[in-house]
Amino acid sequence: MKRIAIDARIISTSTGRYVERLLHYLQESDQHNQYLVLMLTKDMGSWRPVSPNFKIIAADFPPYSFREQFQFTLLLYRLRLDLVHFTMPNHPLMYVKKHLITIHDLTLIKYINKRREGWVKNLYKHLIKPLVFRSVLRVGVSSASHIITPTKYVMNAIQKDYGVPDKRISYTHEAADALASKSLEPKPTIAKPFMLYVGNAYPYKNLKRLVKAAEEVNRSKPITLVLAGKPDYFYDELKTYVTKEHIGNVRFAGFVSDAELAWLYQHATLYVFPSLSEGFGLPPLEAMTYGLPVAAARASCLPEVLQDAAVYFDPHDTSSMAQVIGDTLHDAAKLRSLKQAGLKHVKGFSWRRMAEQTHRIYIQSLEAKSD
C-alpha cells in the first residue's frame, strides 16, 4: 500500500470541478492505496470522502505564498508520502520527492489581467506574481515525474516551450455534467430570444469584441446577449464600456445558481464563446449537454475539444464573429444540426475515464525508478 497525496487546495475555485471529479472517481478506481487529500480548512465541508482509504488533511497554505514554499514543504515531508499530485503548477519548490503536476493552461504566461489599482497591488499582480508563476512552472516542468494537461493543445505547447519528452507528459480530457435536476428562471425575467456567455470577464475572454458583434447582429435579427458571471472589476469595466458605447442589447445576469444556469442553457438560442486562450473550455461543452448550439473562437484548444459540433469564428475579427453568429441564428436547420451534433459529441467525454487515466499515471509513476 502506497501513500498518495492530492493537493485539493483549489477545490472551491473555477478549476475545482476537475479536482472534485478526480477525487470522486478515484474512490471507485482505487480501494487499496491510502490517499491524503490536502485541503484548506474553509473548504472541508464542500467535499467528504466515502471510501475509508481517503482522508482529509488540513493544508492552509495560500498559493504563491512563502507559507506554501516553506510550511507546506515541511508538512509534505512529515506525511512520508510515496507520491504527491499537485493539481495546479504552484507547488513547493523544495519538495523533491516523487510528484506529478497538472498544468491546466498557459494563460498566465500569455496574458496579464491588468486592473487599475494602487502601485503596490499592481506591482505584485502584474509583475511579481507572473514572474513567480513562470519560475515555479519551469521548476515544476523539470522536476515532476509526470505532467498532466487537459488537452493535447496544452501538452504540445508545454513540450514546445520546455522540451518535455513524450514519456513524461500526458493529456486527460475533462468532461461536462448536467448542473441541476431542476431549473429555475433567473430574476428579473430574461426576454427571449437571447444568446448566452457564461464565465468571467478577464480581458483574454474577449468580451468587448463579443458585445460589439452582438450589437451588429442585433441590427438584422433582434436578440439579447446575456452575460452570466460573478460581478468583479472586469465585469464593472465591461458594463461601463457598454453604457459608454450605447450598446442596448446586453444583459448582465451576474452570478447565477446552478439551477438558474441550467435554465439559461435550456432557453438560450445560441451559446457564444469568444475566448482567446483556454486550457479546456468547459462551458461550451456544458452547453452542449443541454442541446444548446455553440459558436466558438477558432483559437487555442477549442477546435480540439468541440470539433465539428460547433461553428467557429475569428476571435480577433469582430465582423467575422458577427457574421458567423448572425448566419447561424438565421439558419434554423443549422441550429437543429448543431443541437444534435452537440448532444452526440458531449457523450464522448467522461470524468470517470479522466480519473482512470490519472490513476494509471499514478501507478506508472510509483513503479518507475527515481532519477
Short mmCIF file of C-alpha atoms in Angstrom, two decimals, residues 111-363:
data_model
loop_
_atom_site.label_atom_id
_atom_site.label_comp_id
_atom_site.label_asym_id
_atom_site.label_seq_id
_atom_site.Cartn_x
_atom_site.Cartn_y
_atom_site.Cartn_z
CA TYR A 111 -1.96 37.34 -20.68
CA ILE A 112 -1.91 39.64 -17.66
CA ASN A 113 -5.31 40.68 -16.32
CA LYS A 114 -4.47 44.28 -15.51
CA ARG A 115 -6.55 46.24 -13.01
CA ARG A 116 -6.24 49.91 -12.17
CA GLU A 117 -5.23 49.59 -8.52
CA GLY A 118 -2.60 51.01 -6.20
CA TRP A 119 1.01 50.68 -7.29
CA VAL A 120 1.77 48.05 -4.63
CA LYS A 121 -1.03 45.72 -5.81
CA ASN A 122 -0.15 46.40 -9.42
CA LEU A 123 3.49 45.54 -8.77
CA TYR A 124 2.52 42.26 -7.11
CA LYS A 125 -0.22 41.14 -9.52
CA HIS A 126 1.29 42.33 -12.80
CA LEU A 127 5.00 41.78 -12.23
CA ILE A 128 5.87 39.68 -9.17
CA LYS A 129 3.08 37.08 -9.43
CA PRO A 130 3.65 36.35 -13.16
CA LEU A 131 7.39 36.05 -12.53
CA VAL A 132 6.78 33.66 -9.64
CA PHE A 133 4.37 31.64 -11.80
CA ARG A 134 6.91 31.36 -14.62
CA SER A 135 9.66 30.33 -12.20
CA VAL A 136 7.54 27.77 -10.39
CA LEU A 137 6.23 26.40 -13.68
CA ARG A 138 9.72 25.99 -15.11
CA VAL A 139 10.93 24.17 -12.00
CA GLY A 140 7.78 22.05 -11.89
CA VAL A 141 8.09 21.02 -15.52
CA SER A 142 11.69 19.91 -14.99
CA SER A 143 11.21 18.18 -11.61
CA ALA A 144 7.85 16.42 -11.93
CA SER A 145 7.79 12.68 -12.50
CA HIS A 146 4.90 13.27 -14.86
CA ILE A 147 2.88 16.22 -16.19
CA ILE A 148 -0.85 16.06 -16.87
CA THR A 149 -2.72 18.54 -19.09
CA PRO A 150 -6.43 18.69 -20.02
CA THR A 151 -5.84 18.83 -23.79
CA LYS A 152 -3.36 17.86 -26.44
CA TYR A 153 -3.11 21.58 -27.28
CA VAL A 154 -1.70 22.42 -23.83
CA MET A 155 0.51 19.33 -23.87
CA ASN A 156 2.04 20.33 -27.21
CA ALA A 157 2.60 23.92 -26.03
CA ILE A 158 4.48 22.70 -22.94
CA GLN A 159 6.57 20.32 -24.99
CA LYS A 160 7.42 23.09 -27.44
CA ASP A 161 8.34 25.63 -24.76
CA TYR A 162 10.09 23.34 -22.28
CA GLY A 163 11.25 20.35 -24.27
CA VAL A 164 9.38 17.76 -22.21
CA PRO A 165 9.74 14.22 -23.65
CA ASP A 166 6.65 12.22 -24.56
CA LYS A 167 7.12 9.72 -21.73
CA ARG A 168 6.81 12.45 -19.06
CA ILE A 169 3.61 14.13 -20.21
CA SER A 170 0.01 13.09 -20.96
CA TYR A 171 -3.34 14.74 -21.57
CA THR A 172 -6.59 13.62 -19.95
CA HIS A 173 -9.70 15.27 -21.38
CA GLU A 174 -12.18 16.58 -18.84
CA ALA A 175 -15.97 16.33 -19.20
CA ALA A 176 -19.26 18.11 -18.53
CA ASP A 177 -22.18 17.18 -16.30
CA ALA A 178 -25.76 18.40 -16.09
CA LEU A 179 -25.79 21.13 -13.45
CA ALA A 180 -29.04 20.61 -11.55
CA SER A 181 -32.03 18.27 -11.56
CA LYS A 182 -34.38 21.25 -11.67
CA SER A 183 -34.00 24.58 -13.44
CA LEU A 184 -35.03 27.97 -12.12
CA GLU A 185 -35.64 31.11 -14.18
CA PRO A 186 -33.37 33.97 -13.06
CA LYS A 187 -34.90 37.16 -11.74
CA PRO A 188 -35.61 39.63 -13.17
CA THR A 189 -37.05 37.76 -16.14
CA ILE A 190 -34.88 37.44 -19.25
CA ALA A 191 -36.70 38.11 -22.51
CA LYS A 192 -36.25 35.70 -25.42
CA PRO A 193 -34.59 35.28 -27.81
CA PHE A 194 -31.16 35.54 -26.24
CA MET A 195 -27.67 34.19 -26.80
CA LEU A 196 -25.51 33.29 -23.83
CA TYR A 197 -21.98 33.56 -22.48
CA VAL A 198 -21.00 32.07 -19.11
CA GLY A 199 -17.76 32.81 -17.28
CA ASN A 200 -15.56 35.63 -16.08
CA ALA A 201 -14.74 38.81 -17.94
CA TYR A 202 -10.95 38.73 -17.96
CA PRO A 203 -9.56 40.61 -20.99
CA TYR A 204 -8.47 37.40 -22.74
CA LYS A 205 -12.11 36.24 -22.64
CA ASN A 206 -12.58 38.78 -25.45
CA LEU A 207 -15.99 40.08 -24.34
CA LYS A 208 -15.58 43.60 -25.72
CA ARG A 209 -15.47 42.19 -29.25
CA LEU A 210 -18.41 39.96 -28.40
CA VAL A 211 -20.67 42.82 -27.30
CA LYS A 212 -19.70 44.75 -30.44
CA ALA A 213 -20.57 41.71 -32.56
CA ALA A 214 -23.85 41.26 -30.68
CA GLU A 215 -24.78 44.86 -31.43
CA GLU A 216 -24.08 44.26 -35.12
CA VAL A 217 -26.13 41.04 -35.15
CA ASN A 218 -29.00 42.80 -33.40
CA ARG A 219 -29.47 45.14 -36.36
CA SER A 220 -30.69 42.31 -38.60
CA LYS A 221 -32.05 39.89 -36.01
CA PRO A 222 -33.14 41.39 -32.66
CA ILE A 223 -31.55 39.31 -29.90
CA THR A 224 -30.15 39.95 -26.42
CA LEU A 225 -26.68 38.89 -25.31
CA VAL A 226 -26.83 37.55 -21.74
CA LEU A 227 -23.54 37.51 -19.84
CA ALA A 228 -23.59 35.31 -16.72
CA GLY A 229 -20.67 35.62 -14.32
CA LYS A 230 -19.77 36.76 -10.83
CA PRO A 231 -19.54 40.57 -10.74
CA ASP A 232 -16.00 41.86 -10.37
CA TYR A 233 -13.65 44.58 -11.59
CA PHE A 234 -13.65 43.31 -15.18
CA TYR A 235 -17.42 42.99 -15.42
CA ASP A 236 -17.76 46.50 -13.98
CA GLU A 237 -15.33 47.73 -16.63
CA LEU A 238 -17.34 45.98 -19.35
CA LYS A 239 -20.60 47.50 -18.06
CA THR A 240 -19.03 50.95 -18.27
CA TYR A 241 -17.95 50.25 -21.84
CA VAL A 242 -21.43 49.03 -22.86
CA THR A 243 -23.02 52.14 -21.37
CA LYS A 244 -20.49 54.48 -22.97
CA GLU A 245 -20.96 52.89 -26.41
CA HIS A 246 -24.78 52.86 -26.04
CA ILE A 247 -24.99 49.13 -26.70
CA GLY A 248 -28.54 48.29 -25.69
CA ASN A 249 -28.93 44.56 -26.25
CA VAL A 250 -26.60 43.31 -23.49
CA ARG A 251 -27.92 41.91 -20.21
CA PHE A 252 -25.62 41.31 -17.24
CA ALA A 253 -27.10 38.42 -15.27
CA GLY A 254 -24.37 38.42 -12.61
CA PHE A 255 -23.79 35.35 -10.50
CA VAL A 256 -26.35 32.61 -11.16
CA SER A 257 -27.00 29.39 -9.26
CA ASP A 258 -26.63 26.00 -10.95
CA ALA A 259 -30.42 25.80 -11.30
CA GLU A 260 -30.55 29.26 -12.91
CA LEU A 261 -27.66 28.42 -15.20
CA ALA A 262 -29.46 25.24 -16.25
CA TRP A 263 -32.47 27.40 -17.21
CA LEU A 264 -30.26 29.72 -19.25
CA TYR A 265 -28.74 26.77 -21.13
CA GLN A 266 -32.20 25.33 -21.77
CA HIS A 267 -33.74 28.56 -23.11
CA ALA A 268 -30.91 30.32 -24.97
CA THR A 269 -30.81 30.19 -28.76
CA LEU A 270 -27.02 30.08 -29.08
CA TYR A 271 -24.02 29.78 -26.77
CA VAL A 272 -21.08 32.03 -27.76
CA PHE A 273 -17.51 31.57 -26.54
CA PRO A 274 -15.04 34.15 -27.94
CA SER A 275 -12.10 33.38 -25.60
CA LEU A 276 -8.57 33.82 -26.94
CA SER A 277 -6.99 31.31 -24.58
CA GLU A 278 -8.33 28.20 -22.85
CA GLY A 279 -6.86 25.03 -21.43
CA PHE A 280 -10.03 23.01 -21.99
CA GLY A 281 -13.08 25.26 -22.38
CA LEU A 282 -15.68 23.57 -20.19
CA PRO A 283 -18.66 26.00 -20.58
CA PRO A 284 -19.38 25.33 -24.28
CA LEU A 285 -19.20 21.59 -23.67
CA GLU A 286 -21.54 22.10 -20.71
CA ALA A 287 -23.93 23.99 -23.01
CA MET A 288 -23.94 21.03 -25.39
CA THR A 289 -25.24 18.74 -22.63
CA TYR A 290 -28.43 20.83 -22.75
CA GLY A 291 -28.70 20.73 -26.54
CA LEU A 292 -27.63 24.37 -26.88
CA PRO A 293 -25.89 25.14 -30.21
CA VAL A 294 -22.38 26.58 -29.83
CA ALA A 295 -20.40 29.23 -31.73
CA ALA A 296 -16.79 29.48 -30.57
CA ALA A 297 -13.45 31.10 -31.30
CA ARG A 298 -11.15 29.21 -33.61
CA ALA A 299 -8.37 29.54 -31.05
CA SER A 300 -6.28 27.58 -28.53
CA CYS A 301 -7.80 24.20 -27.62
CA LEU A 302 -11.41 24.89 -28.65
CA PRO A 303 -11.33 23.16 -32.07
CA GLU A 304 -9.76 20.12 -30.39
CA VAL A 305 -12.44 19.92 -27.71
CA LEU A 306 -15.54 20.98 -29.67
CA GLN A 307 -14.52 19.59 -33.09
CA ASP A 308 -17.34 19.57 -35.67
CA ALA A 309 -20.08 20.06 -33.08
CA ALA A 310 -19.66 23.86 -33.13
CA VAL A 311 -19.31 26.68 -35.64
CA TYR A 312 -16.19 28.86 -35.46
CA PHE A 313 -15.22 32.49 -35.98
CA ASP A 314 -12.00 34.51 -35.96
CA PRO A 315 -11.90 35.88 -32.38
CA HIS A 316 -9.74 38.84 -33.43
CA ASP A 317 -12.21 39.99 -36.08
CA THR A 318 -15.49 41.46 -34.79
CA SER A 319 -17.04 41.36 -38.27
CA SER A 320 -16.21 37.66 -38.63
CA MET A 321 -17.72 37.00 -35.22
CA ALA A 322 -20.92 38.90 -36.08
CA GLN A 323 -21.16 37.20 -39.50
CA VAL A 324 -20.89 33.67 -38.12
CA ILE A 325 -23.25 34.34 -35.22
CA GLY A 326 -25.77 36.10 -37.44
CA ASP A 327 -25.69 33.46 -40.17
CA THR A 328 -26.17 30.70 -37.57
CA LEU A 329 -29.10 32.47 -35.87
CA HIS A 330 -30.82 32.96 -39.23
CA ASP A 331 -30.44 29.28 -40.20
CA ALA A 332 -32.99 27.13 -38.34
CA ALA A 333 -31.69 23.95 -39.98
CA LYS A 334 -28.14 24.76 -38.86
CA LEU A 335 -29.30 25.33 -35.28
CA ARG A 336 -31.07 21.96 -35.25
CA SER A 337 -27.98 20.28 -36.71
CA LEU A 338 -25.71 21.85 -34.09
CA LYS A 339 -28.06 20.80 -31.31
CA GLN A 340 -27.95 17.15 -32.39
CA ALA A 341 -24.21 17.23 -33.05
CA GLY A 342 -23.54 18.71 -29.61
CA LEU A 343 -25.69 16.18 -27.76
CA LYS A 344 -23.84 13.35 -29.52
CA HIS A 345 -20.39 14.89 -29.16
CA VAL A 346 -20.55 15.52 -25.42
CA LYS A 347 -21.15 11.82 -24.77
CA GLY A 348 -17.56 11.19 -25.85
CA PHE A 349 -16.22 12.86 -22.69
CA SER A 350 -16.11 11.17 -19.29
CA TRP A 351 -14.89 12.26 -15.84
CA ARG A 352 -14.63 8.59 -14.88
CA ARG A 353 -12.27 7.95 -17.80
CA MET A 354 -10.22 11.02 -16.83
CA ALA A 355 -9.84 9.67 -13.27
CA GLU A 356 -8.96 6.19 -14.51
CA GLN A 357 -6.29 7.61 -16.83
CA THR A 358 -4.90 9.66 -13.94
CA HIS A 359 -4.85 6.60 -11.70
CA ARG A 360 -2.83 4.69 -14.30
CA ILE A 361 -0.35 7.58 -14.35
CA TYR A 362 -0.06 7.30 -10.53
CA ILE A 363 0.72 3.60 -10.75
#
